mmCIF file with all atom_site columns, C-alpha atoms in Angstrom:
data_model
loop_
_atom_site.group_PDB
_atom_site.id
_atom_site.type_symbol
_atom_site.label_atom_id
_atom_site.label_alt_id
_atom_site.label_comp_id
_atom_site.label_asym_id
_atom_site.label_entity_id
_atom_site.label_seq_id
_atom_site.pdbx_PDB_ins_code
_atom_site.Cartn_x
_atom_site.Cartn_y
_atom_site.Cartn_z
_atom_site.occupancy
_atom_site.B_iso_or_equiv
_atom_site.pdbx_formal_charge
_atom_site.auth_seq_id
_atom_site.auth_comp_id
_atom_site.auth_asym_id
_atom_site.auth_atom_id
_atom_site.pdbx_PDB_model_num
ATOM 1   C CA . MET A 1 1   ? -22.785 -37.342 64.516  1.00 51.00 ? 1   MET A CA 1
ATOM 2   C CA . SER A 1 2   ? -20.878 -37.596 61.215  1.00 52.00 ? 2   SER A CA 1
ATOM 3   C CA . ALA A 1 3   ? -24.115 -37.895 59.263  1.00 52.00 ? 3   ALA A CA 1
ATOM 4   C CA . VAL A 1 4   ? -25.429 -34.674 60.866  1.00 46.00 ? 4   VAL A CA 1
ATOM 5   C CA . LEU A 1 5   ? -22.227 -32.803 59.980  1.00 53.00 ? 5   LEU A CA 1
ATOM 6   C CA . THR A 1 6   ? -22.385 -34.023 56.393  1.00 54.00 ? 6   THR A CA 1
ATOM 7   C CA . LEU A 1 7   ? -26.020 -32.921 56.127  1.00 52.00 ? 7   LEU A CA 1
ATOM 8   C CA . LEU A 1 8   ? -25.207 -29.453 57.466  1.00 52.00 ? 8   LEU A CA 1
ATOM 9   C CA . ALA A 1 9   ? -22.304 -29.067 55.042  1.00 51.00 ? 9   ALA A CA 1
ATOM 10  C CA . LEU A 1 10  ? -24.522 -30.008 52.108  1.00 52.00 ? 10  LEU A CA 1
ATOM 11  C CA . LEU A 1 11  ? -27.195 -27.514 53.178  1.00 51.00 ? 11  LEU A CA 1
ATOM 12  C CA . LEU A 1 12  ? -24.683 -24.678 53.416  1.00 49.00 ? 12  LEU A CA 1
ATOM 13  C CA . LEU A 1 13  ? -23.296 -25.339 49.923  1.00 47.00 ? 13  LEU A CA 1
ATOM 14  C CA . PRO A 1 14  ? -25.138 -24.002 46.838  1.00 44.00 ? 14  PRO A CA 1
ATOM 15  C CA . ALA A 1 15  ? -27.732 -26.409 45.574  1.00 41.00 ? 15  ALA A CA 1
ATOM 16  C CA . GLY A 1 16  ? -26.559 -28.588 42.690  1.00 39.00 ? 16  GLY A CA 1
ATOM 17  C CA . GLN A 1 17  ? -22.771 -28.209 43.232  1.00 41.00 ? 17  GLN A CA 1
ATOM 18  C CA . ALA A 1 18  ? -20.617 -29.056 46.216  1.00 39.00 ? 18  ALA A CA 1
ATOM 19  C CA . SER A 1 19  ? -17.248 -27.994 44.780  1.00 42.00 ? 19  SER A CA 1
ATOM 20  C CA . ALA A 1 20  ? -15.466 -27.483 41.499  1.00 50.00 ? 20  ALA A CA 1
ATOM 21  C CA . ALA A 1 21  ? -15.408 -31.250 40.733  1.00 79.00 ? 21  ALA A CA 1
ATOM 22  C CA . SER A 1 22  ? -18.134 -32.427 43.125  1.00 92.00 ? 22  SER A CA 1
ATOM 23  C CA . TYR A 1 23  ? -21.892 -32.119 42.732  1.00 96.00 ? 23  TYR A CA 1
ATOM 24  C CA . SER A 1 24  ? -24.699 -32.981 45.122  1.00 96.00 ? 24  SER A CA 1
ATOM 25  C CA . VAL A 1 25  ? -28.252 -34.210 44.604  1.00 97.00 ? 25  VAL A CA 1
ATOM 26  C CA . THR A 1 26  ? -30.743 -34.290 47.460  1.00 96.00 ? 26  THR A CA 1
ATOM 27  C CA . MET A 1 27  ? -33.572 -36.814 47.894  1.00 96.00 ? 27  MET A CA 1
ATOM 28  C CA . LYS A 1 28  ? -36.352 -34.789 49.445  1.00 95.00 ? 28  LYS A CA 1
ATOM 29  C CA . GLY A 1 29  ? -40.122 -34.822 49.057  1.00 95.00 ? 29  GLY A CA 1
ATOM 30  C CA . TYR A 1 30  ? -39.850 -38.054 47.052  1.00 95.00 ? 30  TYR A CA 1
ATOM 31  C CA . ALA A 1 31  ? -37.929 -36.296 44.291  1.00 96.00 ? 31  ALA A CA 1
ATOM 32  C CA . PHE A 1 32  ? -34.340 -35.762 43.152  1.00 96.00 ? 32  PHE A CA 1
ATOM 33  C CA . SER A 1 33  ? -33.147 -32.169 43.331  1.00 96.00 ? 33  SER A CA 1
ATOM 34  C CA . PRO A 1 34  ? -31.925 -31.079 40.864  1.00 95.00 ? 34  PRO A CA 1
ATOM 35  C CA . ALA A 1 35  ? -33.747 -33.414 38.472  1.00 95.00 ? 35  ALA A CA 1
ATOM 36  C CA . SER A 1 36  ? -31.367 -32.518 35.623  1.00 95.00 ? 36  SER A CA 1
ATOM 37  C CA . LEU A 1 37  ? -27.614 -32.077 36.038  1.00 95.00 ? 37  LEU A CA 1
ATOM 38  C CA . SER A 1 38  ? -24.741 -31.485 33.589  1.00 95.00 ? 38  SER A CA 1
ATOM 39  C CA . VAL A 1 39  ? -21.211 -32.231 34.755  1.00 96.00 ? 39  VAL A CA 1
ATOM 40  C CA . PRO A 1 40  ? -17.809 -32.668 33.045  1.00 95.00 ? 40  PRO A CA 1
ATOM 41  C CA . ALA A 1 41  ? -16.231 -36.090 32.876  1.00 94.00 ? 41  ALA A CA 1
ATOM 42  C CA . GLY A 1 42  ? -14.335 -36.949 36.043  1.00 94.00 ? 42  GLY A CA 1
ATOM 43  C CA . SER A 1 43  ? -16.841 -35.224 38.353  1.00 95.00 ? 43  SER A CA 1
ATOM 44  C CA . THR A 1 44  ? -18.216 -36.844 41.488  1.00 96.00 ? 44  THR A CA 1
ATOM 45  C CA . VAL A 1 45  ? -21.955 -36.706 42.261  1.00 96.00 ? 45  VAL A CA 1
ATOM 46  C CA . THR A 1 46  ? -23.158 -37.310 45.825  1.00 97.00 ? 46  THR A CA 1
ATOM 47  C CA . TRP A 1 47  ? -26.771 -38.260 46.603  1.00 97.00 ? 47  TRP A CA 1
ATOM 48  C CA . THR A 1 48  ? -28.093 -37.552 50.131  1.00 97.00 ? 48  THR A CA 1
ATOM 49  C CA . ASN A 1 49  ? -31.440 -38.828 51.461  1.00 97.00 ? 49  ASN A CA 1
ATOM 50  C CA . GLN A 1 50  ? -33.424 -36.264 53.515  1.00 96.00 ? 50  GLN A CA 1
ATOM 51  C CA . ASP A 1 51  ? -36.700 -38.191 53.541  1.00 96.00 ? 51  ASP A CA 1
ATOM 52  C CA . THR A 1 52  ? -37.798 -40.553 56.244  1.00 95.00 ? 52  THR A CA 1
ATOM 53  C CA . ALA A 1 53  ? -38.409 -43.205 53.590  1.00 95.00 ? 53  ALA A CA 1
ATOM 54  C CA . PRO A 1 54  ? -35.424 -45.071 52.142  1.00 96.00 ? 54  PRO A CA 1
ATOM 55  C CA . HIS A 1 55  ? -34.247 -44.255 48.623  1.00 96.00 ? 55  HIS A CA 1
ATOM 56  C CA . ASP A 1 56  ? -31.621 -45.571 46.174  1.00 97.00 ? 56  ASP A CA 1
ATOM 57  C CA . VAL A 1 57  ? -30.162 -44.649 42.780  1.00 97.00 ? 57  VAL A CA 1
ATOM 58  C CA . LYS A 1 58  ? -30.352 -47.008 39.767  1.00 96.00 ? 58  LYS A CA 1
ATOM 59  C CA . THR A 1 59  ? -29.651 -46.060 36.145  1.00 96.00 ? 59  THR A CA 1
ATOM 60  C CA . THR A 1 60  ? -32.220 -46.835 33.490  1.00 96.00 ? 60  THR A CA 1
ATOM 61  C CA . SER A 1 61  ? -30.086 -45.653 30.581  1.00 95.00 ? 61  SER A CA 1
ATOM 62  C CA . GLY A 1 62  ? -26.532 -44.545 29.905  1.00 95.00 ? 62  GLY A CA 1
ATOM 63  C CA . PRO A 1 63  ? -23.167 -45.907 28.861  1.00 95.00 ? 63  PRO A CA 1
ATOM 64  C CA . VAL A 1 64  ? -22.443 -47.194 32.387  1.00 94.00 ? 64  VAL A CA 1
ATOM 65  C CA . SER A 1 65  ? -24.860 -48.961 34.753  1.00 95.00 ? 65  SER A CA 1
ATOM 66  C CA . ILE A 1 66  ? -24.813 -47.878 38.408  1.00 95.00 ? 66  ILE A CA 1
ATOM 67  C CA . HIS A 1 67  ? -26.866 -48.933 41.419  1.00 96.00 ? 67  HIS A CA 1
ATOM 68  C CA . SER A 1 68  ? -26.442 -47.496 44.893  1.00 96.00 ? 68  SER A CA 1
ATOM 69  C CA . PRO A 1 69  ? -27.236 -49.224 48.170  1.00 96.00 ? 69  PRO A CA 1
ATOM 70  C CA . MET A 1 70  ? -30.444 -48.334 49.953  1.00 96.00 ? 70  MET A CA 1
ATOM 71  C CA . LEU A 1 71  ? -29.996 -45.004 51.722  1.00 96.00 ? 71  LEU A CA 1
ATOM 72  C CA . ASP A 1 72  ? -31.835 -44.204 54.930  1.00 96.00 ? 72  ASP A CA 1
ATOM 73  C CA . LYS A 1 73  ? -32.470 -40.684 56.171  1.00 95.00 ? 73  LYS A CA 1
ATOM 74  C CA . GLY A 1 74  ? -29.193 -38.741 56.490  1.00 95.00 ? 74  GLY A CA 1
ATOM 75  C CA . GLN A 1 75  ? -27.113 -41.227 54.500  1.00 97.00 ? 75  GLN A CA 1
ATOM 76  C CA . SER A 1 76  ? -25.152 -40.318 51.350  1.00 97.00 ? 76  SER A CA 1
ATOM 77  C CA . TRP A 1 77  ? -23.644 -42.164 48.394  1.00 97.00 ? 77  TRP A CA 1
ATOM 78  C CA . SER A 1 78  ? -21.176 -40.858 45.749  1.00 97.00 ? 78  SER A CA 1
ATOM 79  C CA . PHE A 1 79  ? -20.198 -41.937 42.262  1.00 97.00 ? 79  PHE A CA 1
ATOM 80  C CA . THR A 1 80  ? -17.523 -40.524 39.909  1.00 96.00 ? 80  THR A CA 1
ATOM 81  C CA . PHE A 1 81  ? -18.546 -40.320 36.254  1.00 95.00 ? 81  PHE A CA 1
ATOM 82  C CA . THR A 1 82  ? -15.609 -40.968 33.915  1.00 94.00 ? 82  THR A CA 1
ATOM 83  C CA . THR A 1 83  ? -17.563 -41.935 30.781  1.00 95.00 ? 83  THR A CA 1
ATOM 84  C CA . ALA A 1 84  ? -19.310 -39.186 28.846  1.00 95.00 ? 84  ALA A CA 1
ATOM 85  C CA . GLY A 1 85  ? -22.965 -39.598 27.906  1.00 96.00 ? 85  GLY A CA 1
ATOM 86  C CA . SER A 1 86  ? -26.530 -39.148 29.126  1.00 96.00 ? 86  SER A CA 1
ATOM 87  C CA . TYR A 1 87  ? -27.645 -41.081 32.190  1.00 97.00 ? 87  TYR A CA 1
ATOM 88  C CA . GLY A 1 88  ? -31.232 -41.575 33.371  1.00 97.00 ? 88  GLY A CA 1
ATOM 89  C CA . TYR A 1 89  ? -31.901 -42.976 36.836  1.00 97.00 ? 89  TYR A CA 1
ATOM 90  C CA . VAL A 1 90  ? -34.774 -43.702 39.268  1.00 97.00 ? 90  VAL A CA 1
ATOM 91  C CA . CYS A 1 91  ? -35.425 -44.809 42.813  1.00 97.00 ? 91  CYS A CA 1
ATOM 92  C CA . THR A 1 92  ? -36.401 -48.489 42.719  1.00 96.00 ? 92  THR A CA 1
ATOM 93  C CA . VAL A 1 93  ? -38.584 -48.068 45.818  1.00 94.00 ? 93  VAL A CA 1
ATOM 94  C CA . HIS A 1 94  ? -40.440 -45.078 44.336  1.00 95.00 ? 94  HIS A CA 1
ATOM 95  C CA . PRO A 1 95  ? -40.457 -45.362 40.487  1.00 94.00 ? 95  PRO A CA 1
ATOM 96  C CA . ASN A 1 96  ? -41.966 -41.880 40.185  1.00 94.00 ? 96  ASN A CA 1
ATOM 97  C CA . MET A 1 97  ? -38.660 -40.437 41.378  1.00 95.00 ? 97  MET A CA 1
ATOM 98  C CA . THR A 1 98  ? -36.756 -39.923 38.088  1.00 96.00 ? 98  THR A CA 1
ATOM 99  C CA . ALA A 1 99  ? -33.838 -37.697 37.121  1.00 97.00 ? 99  ALA A CA 1
ATOM 100 C CA . GLY A 1 100 ? -31.018 -37.431 34.641  1.00 97.00 ? 100 GLY A CA 1
ATOM 101 C CA . ILE A 1 101 ? -27.334 -36.517 34.418  1.00 96.00 ? 101 ILE A CA 1
ATOM 102 C CA . THR A 1 102 ? -25.401 -35.420 31.327  1.00 96.00 ? 102 THR A CA 1
ATOM 103 C CA . VAL A 1 103 ? -21.652 -36.070 31.471  1.00 96.00 ? 103 VAL A CA 1
ATOM 104 C CA . ARG A 1 104 ? -19.651 -33.898 29.093  1.00 94.00 ? 104 ARG A CA 1
ATOM 105 C CA . ALA A 1 105 ? -16.419 -35.124 27.525  1.00 91.00 ? 105 ALA A CA 1
ATOM 106 C CA . ALA A 1 106 ? -13.269 -33.565 28.916  1.00 79.00 ? 106 ALA A CA 1
ATOM 107 C CA . ALA A 1 107 ? -11.810 -30.839 26.694  1.00 73.00 ? 107 ALA A CA 1
ATOM 108 C CA . PRO A 1 108 ? -8.571  -31.966 24.950  1.00 70.00 ? 108 PRO A CA 1
ATOM 109 C CA . ALA A 1 109 ? -5.419  -30.420 26.320  1.00 61.00 ? 109 ALA A CA 1
ATOM 110 C CA . THR A 1 110 ? -3.935  -27.891 23.952  1.00 60.00 ? 110 THR A CA 1
ATOM 111 C CA . THR A 1 111 ? -0.167  -27.747 23.651  1.00 55.00 ? 111 THR A CA 1
ATOM 112 C CA . ALA A 1 112 ? 1.454   -24.534 22.563  1.00 50.00 ? 112 ALA A CA 1
ATOM 113 C CA . ALA A 1 113 ? 3.821   -24.795 19.625  1.00 51.00 ? 113 ALA A CA 1
ATOM 114 C CA . ALA A 1 114 ? 7.457   -24.662 20.613  1.00 52.00 ? 114 ALA A CA 1
ATOM 115 C CA . PRO A 1 115 ? 8.992   -21.339 19.524  1.00 52.00 ? 115 PRO A CA 1
ATOM 116 C CA . THR A 1 116 ? 11.864  -21.418 17.126  1.00 53.00 ? 116 THR A CA 1
ATOM 117 C CA . ALA A 1 117 ? 15.098  -20.489 18.838  1.00 51.00 ? 117 ALA A CA 1
ATOM 118 C CA . HIS A 1 118 ? 17.635  -18.193 17.193  1.00 53.00 ? 118 HIS A CA 1
ATOM 119 C CA . GLU A 1 119 ? 21.331  -17.914 17.700  1.00 53.00 ? 119 GLU A CA 1
ATOM 120 C CA . HIS A 1 120 ? 23.490  -14.864 17.093  1.00 53.00 ? 120 HIS A CA 1
ATOM 121 C CA . THR A 1 121 ? 26.361  -15.244 14.675  1.00 51.00 ? 121 THR A CA 1
ATOM 122 C CA . GLY A 1 122 ? 29.533  -13.213 14.518  1.00 51.00 ? 122 GLY A CA 1
ATOM 123 C CA . SER A 1 123 ? 28.414  -11.318 11.383  1.00 48.00 ? 123 SER A CA 1
ATOM 124 C CA . SER A 1 124 ? 25.736  -8.654  11.297  1.00 48.00 ? 124 SER A CA 1
ATOM 125 C CA . SER A 1 125 ? 23.800  -10.379 8.515   1.00 49.00 ? 125 SER A CA 1
ATOM 126 C CA . GLY A 1 126 ? 21.014  -11.578 10.838  1.00 51.00 ? 126 GLY A CA 1
ATOM 127 C CA . HIS A 1 127 ? 19.962  -14.595 12.853  1.00 51.00 ? 127 HIS A CA 1
ATOM 128 C CA . ARG A 1 128 ? 20.306  -18.245 12.032  1.00 57.00 ? 128 ARG A CA 1
ATOM 129 C CA . PRO A 1 129 ? 17.309  -20.402 13.009  1.00 51.00 ? 129 PRO A CA 1
ATOM 130 C CA . THR A 1 130 ? 18.009  -23.385 15.161  1.00 53.00 ? 130 THR A CA 1
ATOM 131 C CA . ALA A 1 131 ? 15.666  -26.379 15.468  1.00 52.00 ? 131 ALA A CA 1
ATOM 132 C CA . PRO A 1 132 ? 14.129  -26.804 18.951  1.00 52.00 ? 132 PRO A CA 1
ATOM 133 C CA . SER A 1 133 ? 15.578  -29.495 21.161  1.00 53.00 ? 133 SER A CA 1
ATOM 134 C CA . ARG A 1 134 ? 13.932  -32.883 21.254  1.00 56.00 ? 134 ARG A CA 1
ATOM 135 C CA . THR A 1 135 ? 13.629  -35.358 24.064  1.00 51.00 ? 135 THR A CA 1
ATOM 136 C CA . THR A 1 136 ? 15.323  -38.683 23.388  1.00 50.00 ? 136 THR A CA 1
ATOM 137 C CA . PRO A 1 137 ? 13.369  -41.938 23.980  1.00 50.00 ? 137 PRO A CA 1
ATOM 138 C CA . GLY A 1 138 ? 15.710  -42.909 26.833  1.00 50.00 ? 138 GLY A CA 1
ATOM 139 C CA . GLY A 1 139 ? 14.918  -39.712 28.730  1.00 49.00 ? 139 GLY A CA 1
ATOM 140 C CA . GLY A 1 140 ? 18.405  -38.257 28.360  1.00 50.00 ? 140 GLY A CA 1
ATOM 141 C CA . THR A 1 141 ? 19.249  -34.701 27.532  1.00 50.00 ? 141 THR A CA 1
ATOM 142 C CA . PRO A 1 142 ? 19.144  -34.094 23.769  1.00 50.00 ? 142 PRO A CA 1
ATOM 143 C CA . THR A 1 143 ? 22.290  -32.897 22.065  1.00 52.00 ? 143 THR A CA 1
ATOM 144 C CA . THR A 1 144 ? 22.080  -29.921 19.728  1.00 52.00 ? 144 THR A CA 1
ATOM 145 C CA . ARG A 1 145 ? 24.902  -29.602 17.265  1.00 57.00 ? 145 ARG A CA 1
ATOM 146 C CA . MET A 1 146 ? 26.041  -26.053 16.686  1.00 56.00 ? 146 MET A CA 1
ATOM 147 C CA . PRO A 1 147 ? 27.643  -24.989 13.403  1.00 51.00 ? 147 PRO A CA 1
ATOM 148 C CA . SER A 1 148 ? 31.396  -24.671 13.604  1.00 52.00 ? 148 SER A CA 1
ATOM 149 C CA . SER A 1 149 ? 32.745  -21.166 13.172  1.00 49.00 ? 149 SER A CA 1
ATOM 150 C CA . SER A 1 150 ? 36.460  -22.103 13.007  1.00 49.00 ? 150 SER A CA 1
ATOM 151 C CA . PRO A 1 151 ? 38.111  -21.769 9.588   1.00 46.00 ? 151 PRO A CA 1
ATOM 152 C CA . SER A 1 152 ? 39.339  -24.807 7.694   1.00 47.00 ? 152 SER A CA 1
ATOM 153 C CA . SER A 1 153 ? 42.792  -26.087 8.583   1.00 48.00 ? 153 SER A CA 1
ATOM 154 C CA . THR A 1 154 ? 43.860  -26.274 4.922   1.00 49.00 ? 154 THR A CA 1
ATOM 155 C CA . THR A 1 155 ? 44.342  -22.942 3.165   1.00 50.00 ? 155 THR A CA 1
ATOM 156 C CA . SER A 1 156 ? 45.241  -22.248 -0.449  1.00 51.00 ? 156 SER A CA 1
ATOM 157 C CA . PRO A 1 157 ? 48.628  -20.726 -1.351  1.00 45.00 ? 157 PRO A CA 1
ATOM 158 C CA . ALA A 1 158 ? 46.911  -17.494 -2.388  1.00 47.00 ? 158 ALA A CA 1
ATOM 159 C CA . ALA A 1 159 ? 45.204  -17.222 1.040   1.00 46.00 ? 159 ALA A CA 1
ATOM 160 C CA . ALA A 1 160 ? 48.537  -17.830 2.829   1.00 48.00 ? 160 ALA A CA 1
ATOM 161 C CA . GLY A 1 161 ? 50.235  -15.029 0.874   1.00 53.00 ? 161 GLY A CA 1
ATOM 162 C CA . GLN A 1 162 ? 52.339  -17.327 -1.371  1.00 58.00 ? 162 GLN A CA 1
ATOM 163 C CA . SER A 1 163 ? 51.940  -17.319 -5.167  1.00 59.00 ? 163 SER A CA 1
ATOM 164 C CA . PRO A 1 164 ? 52.304  -20.632 -7.082  1.00 60.00 ? 164 PRO A CA 1
ATOM 165 C CA . PRO A 1 165 ? 55.495  -21.044 -9.234  1.00 64.00 ? 165 PRO A CA 1
ATOM 166 C CA . ALA A 1 166 ? 55.172  -19.832 -12.841 1.00 67.00 ? 166 ALA A CA 1
ATOM 167 C CA . PRO A 1 167 ? 55.462  -22.505 -15.592 1.00 66.00 ? 167 PRO A CA 1
ATOM 168 C CA . PRO A 1 168 ? 58.700  -22.413 -17.695 1.00 65.00 ? 168 PRO A CA 1
ATOM 169 C CA . SER A 1 169 ? 58.589  -20.593 -21.014 1.00 67.00 ? 169 SER A CA 1
ATOM 170 C CA . PRO A 1 170 ? 58.646  -22.523 -24.367 1.00 66.00 ? 170 PRO A CA 1
ATOM 171 C CA . ALA A 1 171 ? 62.209  -21.223 -25.099 1.00 64.00 ? 171 ALA A CA 1
ATOM 172 C CA . ALA A 1 172 ? 63.497  -22.610 -21.811 1.00 63.00 ? 172 ALA A CA 1
ATOM 173 C CA . GLN A 1 173 ? 61.812  -25.958 -22.507 1.00 65.00 ? 173 GLN A CA 1
ATOM 174 C CA . ALA A 1 174 ? 63.431  -26.102 -25.999 1.00 59.00 ? 174 ALA A CA 1
ATOM 175 C CA . ALA A 1 175 ? 66.892  -25.300 -24.526 1.00 59.00 ? 175 ALA A CA 1
ATOM 176 C CA . GLN A 1 176 ? 66.543  -27.982 -21.883 1.00 62.00 ? 176 GLN A CA 1
ATOM 177 C CA . GLN A 1 177 ? 65.439  -30.701 -24.344 1.00 63.00 ? 177 GLN A CA 1
ATOM 178 C CA . PRO A 1 178 ? 68.821  -31.099 -26.294 1.00 55.00 ? 178 PRO A CA 1
ATOM 179 C CA . GLN A 1 179 ? 70.743  -31.175 -23.050 1.00 60.00 ? 179 GLN A CA 1
ATOM 180 C CA . THR A 1 180 ? 68.532  -33.918 -21.794 1.00 54.00 ? 180 THR A CA 1
ATOM 181 C CA . GLN A 1 181 ? 68.979  -35.952 -25.017 1.00 57.00 ? 181 GLN A CA 1
ATOM 182 C CA . THR A 1 182 ? 72.813  -35.471 -24.909 1.00 53.00 ? 182 THR A CA 1
ATOM 183 C CA . ALA A 1 183 ? 73.010  -36.621 -21.342 1.00 51.00 ? 183 ALA A CA 1
ATOM 184 C CA . ALA A 1 184 ? 70.883  -39.646 -22.168 1.00 50.00 ? 184 ALA A CA 1
ATOM 185 C CA . SER A 1 185 ? 73.067  -40.610 -25.183 1.00 51.00 ? 185 SER A CA 1
ATOM 186 C CA . SER A 1 186 ? 76.312  -40.198 -23.231 1.00 54.00 ? 186 SER A CA 1
ATOM 187 C CA . THR A 1 187 ? 75.194  -42.511 -20.537 1.00 57.00 ? 187 THR A CA 1
ATOM 188 C CA . ARG A 1 188 ? 73.888  -45.164 -22.952 1.00 61.00 ? 188 ARG A CA 1
ATOM 189 C CA . PRO A 1 189 ? 76.244  -48.284 -23.071 1.00 63.00 ? 189 PRO A CA 1
ATOM 190 C CA . LEU A 1 190 ? 77.785  -49.473 -26.416 1.00 66.00 ? 190 LEU A CA 1
ATOM 191 C CA . ASP A 1 191 ? 76.199  -52.418 -28.196 1.00 76.00 ? 191 ASP A CA 1
ATOM 192 C CA . PRO A 1 192 ? 78.610  -55.447 -28.299 1.00 79.00 ? 192 PRO A CA 1
ATOM 193 C CA . LEU A 1 193 ? 77.341  -56.421 -31.769 1.00 82.00 ? 193 LEU A CA 1
ATOM 194 C CA . LEU A 1 194 ? 78.314  -53.037 -33.158 1.00 83.00 ? 194 LEU A CA 1
ATOM 195 C CA . VAL A 1 195 ? 81.791  -53.331 -31.635 1.00 83.00 ? 195 VAL A CA 1
ATOM 196 C CA . LEU A 1 196 ? 82.289  -56.798 -33.203 1.00 86.00 ? 196 LEU A CA 1
ATOM 197 C CA . THR A 1 197 ? 81.124  -55.553 -36.584 1.00 87.00 ? 197 THR A CA 1
ATOM 198 C CA . GLY A 1 198 ? 83.625  -52.671 -36.459 1.00 87.00 ? 198 GLY A CA 1
ATOM 199 C CA . ILE A 1 199 ? 86.502  -55.035 -35.634 1.00 90.00 ? 199 ILE A CA 1
ATOM 200 C CA . VAL A 1 200 ? 85.653  -57.389 -38.518 1.00 89.00 ? 200 VAL A CA 1
ATOM 201 C CA . ALA A 1 201 ? 85.402  -54.447 -40.922 1.00 89.00 ? 201 ALA A CA 1
ATOM 202 C CA . GLY A 1 202 ? 88.799  -53.152 -39.782 1.00 89.00 ? 202 GLY A CA 1
ATOM 203 C CA . VAL A 1 203 ? 90.472  -56.567 -40.298 1.00 89.00 ? 203 VAL A CA 1
ATOM 204 C CA . ALA A 1 204 ? 88.955  -56.876 -43.783 1.00 88.00 ? 204 ALA A CA 1
ATOM 205 C CA . VAL A 1 205 ? 90.208  -53.434 -44.775 1.00 88.00 ? 205 VAL A CA 1
ATOM 206 C CA . LEU A 1 206 ? 93.686  -54.308 -43.470 1.00 87.00 ? 206 LEU A CA 1
ATOM 207 C CA . CYS A 1 207 ? 93.757  -57.532 -45.521 1.00 87.00 ? 207 CYS A CA 1
ATOM 208 C CA . LEU A 1 208 ? 92.723  -55.711 -48.652 1.00 88.00 ? 208 LEU A CA 1
ATOM 209 C CA . LEU A 1 209 ? 95.488  -53.196 -48.130 1.00 87.00 ? 209 LEU A CA 1
ATOM 210 C CA . LEU A 1 210 ? 98.090  -55.926 -47.781 1.00 86.00 ? 210 LEU A CA 1
ATOM 211 C CA . VAL A 1 211 ? 96.938  -57.729 -50.908 1.00 84.00 ? 211 VAL A CA 1
ATOM 212 C CA . GLY A 1 212 ? 96.948  -54.517 -52.878 1.00 81.00 ? 212 GLY A CA 1
ATOM 213 C CA . SER A 1 213 ? 100.437 -53.581 -51.747 1.00 79.00 ? 213 SER A CA 1
ATOM 214 C CA . ARG A 1 214 ? 101.832 -56.940 -52.860 1.00 76.00 ? 214 ARG A CA 1
ATOM 215 C CA . ALA A 1 215 ? 100.182 -56.733 -56.216 1.00 74.00 ? 215 ALA A CA 1
ATOM 216 C CA . SER A 1 216 ? 101.598 -53.292 -56.888 1.00 73.00 ? 216 SER A CA 1
ATOM 217 C CA . ALA A 1 217 ? 105.170 -54.189 -55.861 1.00 66.00 ? 217 ALA A CA 1
ATOM 218 C CA . PRO A 1 218 ? 107.631 -54.480 -58.925 1.00 65.00 ? 218 PRO A CA 1
ATOM 219 C CA . ARG A 1 219 ? 108.831 -57.937 -59.824 1.00 65.00 ? 219 ARG A CA 1
ATOM 220 C CA . PRO A 1 220 ? 112.579 -58.552 -60.120 1.00 61.00 ? 220 PRO A CA 1
ATOM 221 C CA . PRO A 1 221 ? 113.752 -59.278 -63.716 1.00 61.00 ? 221 PRO A CA 1
ATOM 222 C CA . ARG A 1 222 ? 114.403 -62.907 -64.576 1.00 59.00 ? 222 ARG A CA 1
ATOM 223 C CA . GLU A 1 223 ? 117.963 -63.928 -65.258 1.00 55.00 ? 223 GLU A CA 1
ATOM 224 C CA . GLU A 1 224 ? 118.611 -64.895 -68.844 1.00 52.00 ? 224 GLU A CA 1
ATOM 225 C CA . GLU A 1 225 ? 119.356 -68.473 -69.388 1.00 47.00 ? 225 GLU A CA 1
ATOM 226 C CA . ALA A 1 226 ? 122.893 -69.140 -70.232 1.00 39.00 ? 226 ALA A CA 1
#
């Protein structure tokens, strides 16, 4: 019963294609119909025997070798072609039954370029481009760093409304210099060697004064000898 339903479904479908990814080939009148078929890679081709004689499918050329079991009347066999190339096949029971299938390579998937995102800034100068997000190897959510719009915490005195102190004038520097030298000299301690030298000099001067005063004193007259 299932074989009859399959045969009716194949007859109702357009010859040469069963669906978008499935194709059918009938074995009837000791021939494959269609004898030439072109399918994209990944398609499935189903052969159905409608003759009273048994038939099979065996490749004679192609990148992949296939060989179906012997199919009696009403039986079907399917094969999915995943390798692109040209295949030639025959029925081993009836070598005059030949056909071919061309398997086209699957078209490469095209990926649209990721658009460049833009962010609005506070000024009216325009937009600032931002690099598109990327997926991390671990599968986590990527982190996009945004530019900081907060001002710097350190501001110059001019920006804060305070002017820097003016340098002192040359006249003020010259007036301050003698005062500084006087204060330094007043706080400097006396040298002990200088003090000792002054004392010795004072004693020597005192001795000289004493000797000079004695020498200048008048001598008393000598008494005449009797």
